[in-house]
Amino acid sequence: MSSIAQLLDGKALAQKMQAALTEKVQALTAKNGRPPGLAVLMVGDNPASAAYVRNKEKACAAVGIASYGKHFSTETTQAELAETIAQLNEDDRVDGILVQLPLPEHLDSVALLNQIHPDKDADGLHPTNLGRLVRTEPGLRSCTPYGVMRLLEEYKLDPSGKKAVVVGRSILVGKPIALMLLDANATVTIAHSRTPDLAEVTRSADILVAAVGRPNLITADMVKPGAIVVDVGINRITDDTGKSRLVGDVDFNAVQSVASYLTPVPGGVGAMTVTMLLHNTVWSYEQRFQH
């Protein structure tokens, strides 16, 4: 009795949320006299980063958020970027600031991220916001894991009482998603590249989150039948014919017949990330007008 997993459609949810945000932003802009503002800083000409930044700016325009993005040459110094962030921290039109990673090697990305005012940290990566997450206090949440939680909620997949395994321990996804699942009353295990017998650990999961950036790492025999599988990986691979395509960390075709729910790549978690960035920017804007 093999059935095919139901897809968790991040693209459809992102469109639904963006439509709701568009209405909200119109009402707030009329009431407060200015739209929410987001500044995306990009350094250099990494083509993947450039594509992400274009997506973010397009999404901002679509919902009515003002973009104050700046594009710097590869040679830009740490001091110049620090000065720009300091100005944006003080700029009343800007509610969210985001530094597009990765940065060129001569720049210290951690120092720059730490300079963003925590209340304008649209990516939710400032130590203050990670601390708020640990303490379950309100604050800006890291966009990708936040999108995963929103996707589970949309499909009424309550983590409470479930065993969750997160493969990956990055500060971007692995650690924050583990904390969010814990907050939702799941029992959480964090596994990673040094975990012995990874398959044994992943097979115990009712909810399995793969976030390591290794194509097709999670195979069908690593998944408990009926598990909810969330694939955060985005890997570009080139097939034998020289065509490149995006795949996740999960062997989609094989796992599809084992899992009960599965996120596709593309069209799953990735689609949610930009939407949560917009959500964060609007949330930050609302906080400022409440004070």
JSON list of N, CA and C in Angstrom, two decimals, residues 61-94:
[
{"chain": "A", "resi": 61, "resn": "ALA", "atom": "N", "xyz": [8.08, 45.45, -4.00]},
{"chain": "A", "resi": 61, "resn": "ALA", "atom": "CA", "xyz": [7.27, 46.32, -4.86]},
{"chain": "A", "resi": 61, "resn": "ALA", "atom": "C", "xyz": [5.85, 45.78, -4.98]},
{"chain": "A", "resi": 62, "resn": "ALA", "atom": "N", "xyz": [5.73, 44.45, -5.09]},
{"chain": "A", "resi": 62, "resn": "ALA", "atom": "CA", "xyz": [4.41, 43.84, -5.27]},
{"chain": "A", "resi": 62, "resn": "ALA", "atom": "C", "xyz": [3.48, 44.07, -4.08]},
{"chain": "A", "resi": 63, "resn": "VAL", "atom": "N", "xyz": [4.04, 44.09, -2.86]},
{"chain": "A", "resi": 63, "resn": "VAL", "atom": "CA", "xyz": [3.16, 44.29, -1.69]},
{"chain": "A", "resi": 63, "resn": "VAL", "atom": "C", "xyz": [3.12, 45.74, -1.20]},
{"chain": "A", "resi": 64, "resn": "GLY", "atom": "N", "xyz": [3.93, 46.61, -1.82]},
{"chain": "A", "resi": 64, "resn": "GLY", "atom": "CA", "xyz": [3.89, 48.02, -1.45]},
{"chain": "A", "resi": 64, "resn": "GLY", "atom": "C", "xyz": [4.92, 48.45, -0.41]},
{"chain": "A", "resi": 65, "resn": "ILE", "atom": "N", "xyz": [5.96, 47.61, -0.22]},
{"chain": "A", "resi": 65, "resn": "ILE", "atom": "CA", "xyz": [7.06, 47.97, 0.68]},
{"chain": "A", "resi": 65, "resn": "ILE", "atom": "C", "xyz": [8.10, 48.77, -0.11]},
{"chain": "A", "resi": 66, "resn": "ALA", "atom": "N", "xyz": [8.57, 49.88, 0.46]},
{"chain": "A", "resi": 66, "resn": "ALA", "atom": "CA", "xyz": [9.58, 50.69, -0.24]},
{"chain": "A", "resi": 66, "resn": "ALA", "atom": "C", "xyz": [10.95, 50.02, -0.10]},
{"chain": "A", "resi": 67, "resn": "SER", "atom": "N", "xyz": [11.71, 49.98, -1.21]},
{"chain": "A", "resi": 67, "resn": "SER", "atom": "CA", "xyz": [13.06, 49.38, -1.20]},
{"chain": "A", "resi": 67, "resn": "SER", "atom": "C", "xyz": [14.12, 50.47, -1.11]},
{"chain": "A", "resi": 68, "resn": "TYR", "atom": "N", "xyz": [15.03, 50.32, -0.16]},
{"chain": "A", "resi": 68, "resn": "TYR", "atom": "CA", "xyz": [16.15, 51.27, -0.05]},
{"chain": "A", "resi": 68, "resn": "TYR", "atom": "C", "xyz": [17.46, 50.52, -0.23]},
{"chain": "A", "resi": 69, "resn": "GLY", "atom": "N", "xyz": [17.47, 49.59, -1.17]},
{"chain": "A", "resi": 69, "resn": "GLY", "atom": "CA", "xyz": [18.63, 48.72, -1.36]},
{"chain": "A", "resi": 69, "resn": "GLY", "atom": "C", "xyz": [19.83, 49.49, -1.88]},
{"chain": "A", "resi": 70, "resn": "LYS", "atom": "N", "xyz": [21.01, 48.97, -1.55]},
{"chain": "A", "resi": 70, "resn": "LYS", "atom": "CA", "xyz": [22.24, 49.57, -2.07]},
{"chain": "A", "resi": 70, "resn": "LYS", "atom": "C", "xyz": [23.12, 48.43, -2.59]},
{"chain": "A", "resi": 71, "resn": "HIS", "atom": "N", "xyz": [23.76, 48.69, -3.74]},
{"chain": "A", "resi": 71, "resn": "HIS", "atom": "CA", "xyz": [24.63, 47.69, -4.34]},
{"chain": "A", "resi": 71, "resn": "HIS", "atom": "C", "xyz": [26.06, 48.24, -4.31]},
{"chain": "A", "resi": 72, "resn": "PHE", "atom": "N", "xyz": [26.96, 47.51, -3.67]},
{"chain": "A", "resi": 72, "resn": "PHE", "atom": "CA", "xyz": [28.34, 47.98, -3.53]},
{"chain": "A", "resi": 72, "resn": "PHE", "atom": "C", "xyz": [29.27, 47.15, -4.39]},
{"chain": "A", "resi": 73, "resn": "SER", "atom": "N", "xyz": [30.40, 47.76, -4.80]},
{"chain": "A", "resi": 73, "resn": "SER", "atom": "CA", "xyz": [31.37, 47.01, -5.59]},
{"chain": "A", "resi": 73, "resn": "SER", "atom": "C", "xyz": [32.12, 46.03, -4.67]},
{"chain": "A", "resi": 74, "resn": "THR", "atom": "N", "xyz": [32.74, 45.04, -5.27]},
{"chain": "A", "resi": 74, "resn": "THR", "atom": "CA", "xyz": [33.47, 44.00, -4.53]},
{"chain": "A", "resi": 74, "resn": "THR", "atom": "C", "xyz": [34.56, 44.61, -3.63]},
{"chain": "A", "resi": 75, "resn": "GLU", "atom": "N", "xyz": [35.10, 45.74, -4.06]},
{"chain": "A", "resi": 75, "resn": "GLU", "atom": "CA", "xyz": [36.23, 46.36, -3.31]},
{"chain": "A", "resi": 75, "resn": "GLU", "atom": "C", "xyz": [35.78, 47.14, -2.08]},
{"chain": "A", "resi": 76, "resn": "THR", "atom": "N", "xyz": [34.48, 47.25, -1.85]},
{"chain": "A", "resi": 76, "resn": "THR", "atom": "CA", "xyz": [33.98, 48.05, -0.72]},
{"chain": "A", "resi": 76, "resn": "THR", "atom": "C", "xyz": [34.62, 47.62, 0.60]},
{"chain": "A", "resi": 77, "resn": "THR", "atom": "N", "xyz": [34.93, 48.59, 1.45]},
{"chain": "A", "resi": 77, "resn": "THR", "atom": "CA", "xyz": [35.59, 48.27, 2.73]},
{"chain": "A", "resi": 77, "resn": "THR", "atom": "C", "xyz": [34.57, 48.02, 3.84]},
{"chain": "A", "resi": 78, "resn": "GLN", "atom": "N", "xyz": [35.06, 47.38, 4.88]},
{"chain": "A", "resi": 78, "resn": "GLN", "atom": "CA", "xyz": [34.26, 47.12, 6.07]},
{"chain": "A", "resi": 78, "resn": "GLN", "atom": "C", "xyz": [33.71, 48.45, 6.62]},
{"chain": "A", "resi": 79, "resn": "ALA", "atom": "N", "xyz": [34.58, 49.47, 6.67]},
{"chain": "A", "resi": 79, "resn": "ALA", "atom": "CA", "xyz": [34.18, 50.77, 7.24]},
{"chain": "A", "resi": 79, "resn": "ALA", "atom": "C", "xyz": [33.05, 51.41, 6.45]},
{"chain": "A", "resi": 80, "resn": "GLU", "atom": "N", "xyz": [33.11, 51.32, 5.12]},
{"chain": "A", "resi": 80, "resn": "GLU", "atom": "CA", "xyz": [32.03, 51.91, 4.30]},
{"chain": "A", "resi": 80, "resn": "GLU", "atom": "C", "xyz": [30.69, 51.22, 4.58]},
{"chain": "A", "resi": 81, "resn": "LEU", "atom": "N", "xyz": [30.73, 49.90, 4.67]},
{"chain": "A", "resi": 81, "resn": "LEU", "atom": "CA", "xyz": [29.48, 49.17, 4.93]},
{"chain": "A", "resi": 81, "resn": "LEU", "atom": "C", "xyz": [28.96, 49.48, 6.34]},
{"chain": "A", "resi": 82, "resn": "ALA", "atom": "N", "xyz": [29.87, 49.54, 7.29]},
{"chain": "A", "resi": 82, "resn": "ALA", "atom": "CA", "xyz": [29.48, 49.84, 8.67]},
{"chain": "A", "resi": 82, "resn": "ALA", "atom": "C", "xyz": [28.82, 51.22, 8.74]},
{"chain": "A", "resi": 83, "resn": "GLU", "atom": "N", "xyz": [29.37, 52.15, 7.98]},
{"chain": "A", "resi": 83, "resn": "GLU", "atom": "CA", "xyz": [28.82, 53.52, 7.95]},
{"chain": "A", "resi": 83, "resn": "GLU", "atom": "C", "xyz": [27.41, 53.52, 7.35]},
{"chain": "A", "resi": 84, "resn": "THR", "atom": "N", "xyz": [27.23, 52.75, 6.27]},
{"chain": "A", "resi": 84, "resn": "THR", "atom": "CA", "xyz": [25.91, 52.64, 5.64]},
{"chain": "A", "resi": 84, "resn": "THR", "atom": "C", "xyz": [24.88, 52.05, 6.60]},
{"chain": "A", "resi": 85, "resn": "ILE", "atom": "N", "xyz": [25.28, 50.99, 7.31]},
{"chain": "A", "resi": 85, "resn": "ILE", "atom": "CA", "xyz": [24.35, 50.36, 8.28]},
{"chain": "A", "resi": 85, "resn": "ILE", "atom": "C", "xyz": [23.99, 51.35, 9.38]},
{"chain": "A", "resi": 86, "resn": "ALA", "atom": "N", "xyz": [24.99, 52.11, 9.86]},
{"chain": "A", "resi": 86, "resn": "ALA", "atom": "CA", "xyz": [24.73, 53.12, 10.91]},
{"chain": "A", "resi": 86, "resn": "ALA", "atom": "C", "xyz": [23.70, 54.14, 10.42]},
{"chain": "A", "resi": 87, "resn": "GLN", "atom": "N", "xyz": [23.83, 54.57, 9.16]},
{"chain": "A", "resi": 87, "resn": "GLN", "atom": "CA", "xyz": [22.87, 55.54, 8.61]},
{"chain": "A", "resi": 87, "resn": "GLN", "atom": "C", "xyz": [21.46, 54.93, 8.51]},
{"chain": "A", "resi": 88, "resn": "LEU", "atom": "N", "xyz": [21.40, 53.68, 8.05]},
{"chain": "A", "resi": 88, "resn": "LEU", "atom": "CA", "xyz": [20.10, 53.02, 7.91]},
{"chain": "A", "resi": 88, "resn": "LEU", "atom": "C", "xyz": [19.44, 52.78, 9.27]},
{"chain": "A", "resi": 89, "resn": "ASN", "atom": "N", "xyz": [20.26, 52.49, 10.30]},
{"chain": "A", "resi": 89, "resn": "ASN", "atom": "CA", "xyz": [19.72, 52.33, 11.66]},
{"chain": "A", "resi": 89, "resn": "ASN", "atom": "C", "xyz": [18.98, 53.59, 12.10]},
{"chain": "A", "resi": 90, "resn": "GLU", "atom": "N", "xyz": [19.50, 54.75, 11.66]},
{"chain": "A", "resi": 90, "resn": "GLU", "atom": "CA", "xyz": [18.93, 56.05, 12.06]},
{"chain": "A", "resi": 90, "resn": "GLU", "atom": "C", "xyz": [17.82, 56.52, 11.12]},
{"chain": "A", "resi": 91, "resn": "ASP", "atom": "N", "xyz": [17.70, 55.89, 9.97]},
{"chain": "A", "resi": 91, "resn": "ASP", "atom": "CA", "xyz": [16.76, 56.36, 8.94]},
{"chain": "A", "resi": 91, "resn": "ASP", "atom": "C", "xyz": [15.34, 55.93, 9.29]},
{"chain": "A", "resi": 92, "resn": "ASP", "atom": "N", "xyz": [14.48, 56.89, 9.51]},
{"chain": "A", "resi": 92, "resn": "ASP", "atom": "CA", "xyz": [13.10, 56.58, 9.95]},
{"chain": "A", "resi": 92, "resn": "ASP", "atom": "C", "xyz": [12.23, 55.94, 8.87]},
{"chain": "A", "resi": 93, "resn": "ARG", "atom": "N", "xyz": [12.69, 55.97, 7.64]},
{"chain": "A", "resi": 93, "resn": "ARG", "atom": "CA", "xyz": [11.89, 55.34, 6.58]},
{"chain": "A", "resi": 93, "resn": "ARG", "atom": "C", "xyz": [12.16, 53.85, 6.49]},
{"chain": "A", "resi": 94, "resn": "VAL", "atom": "N", "xyz": [13.22, 53.40, 7.15]},
{"chain": "A", "resi": 94, "resn": "VAL", "atom": "CA", "xyz": [13.68, 52.00, 7.00]},
{"chain": "A", "resi": 94, "resn": "VAL", "atom": "C", "xyz": [13.30, 51.18, 8.24]}
]
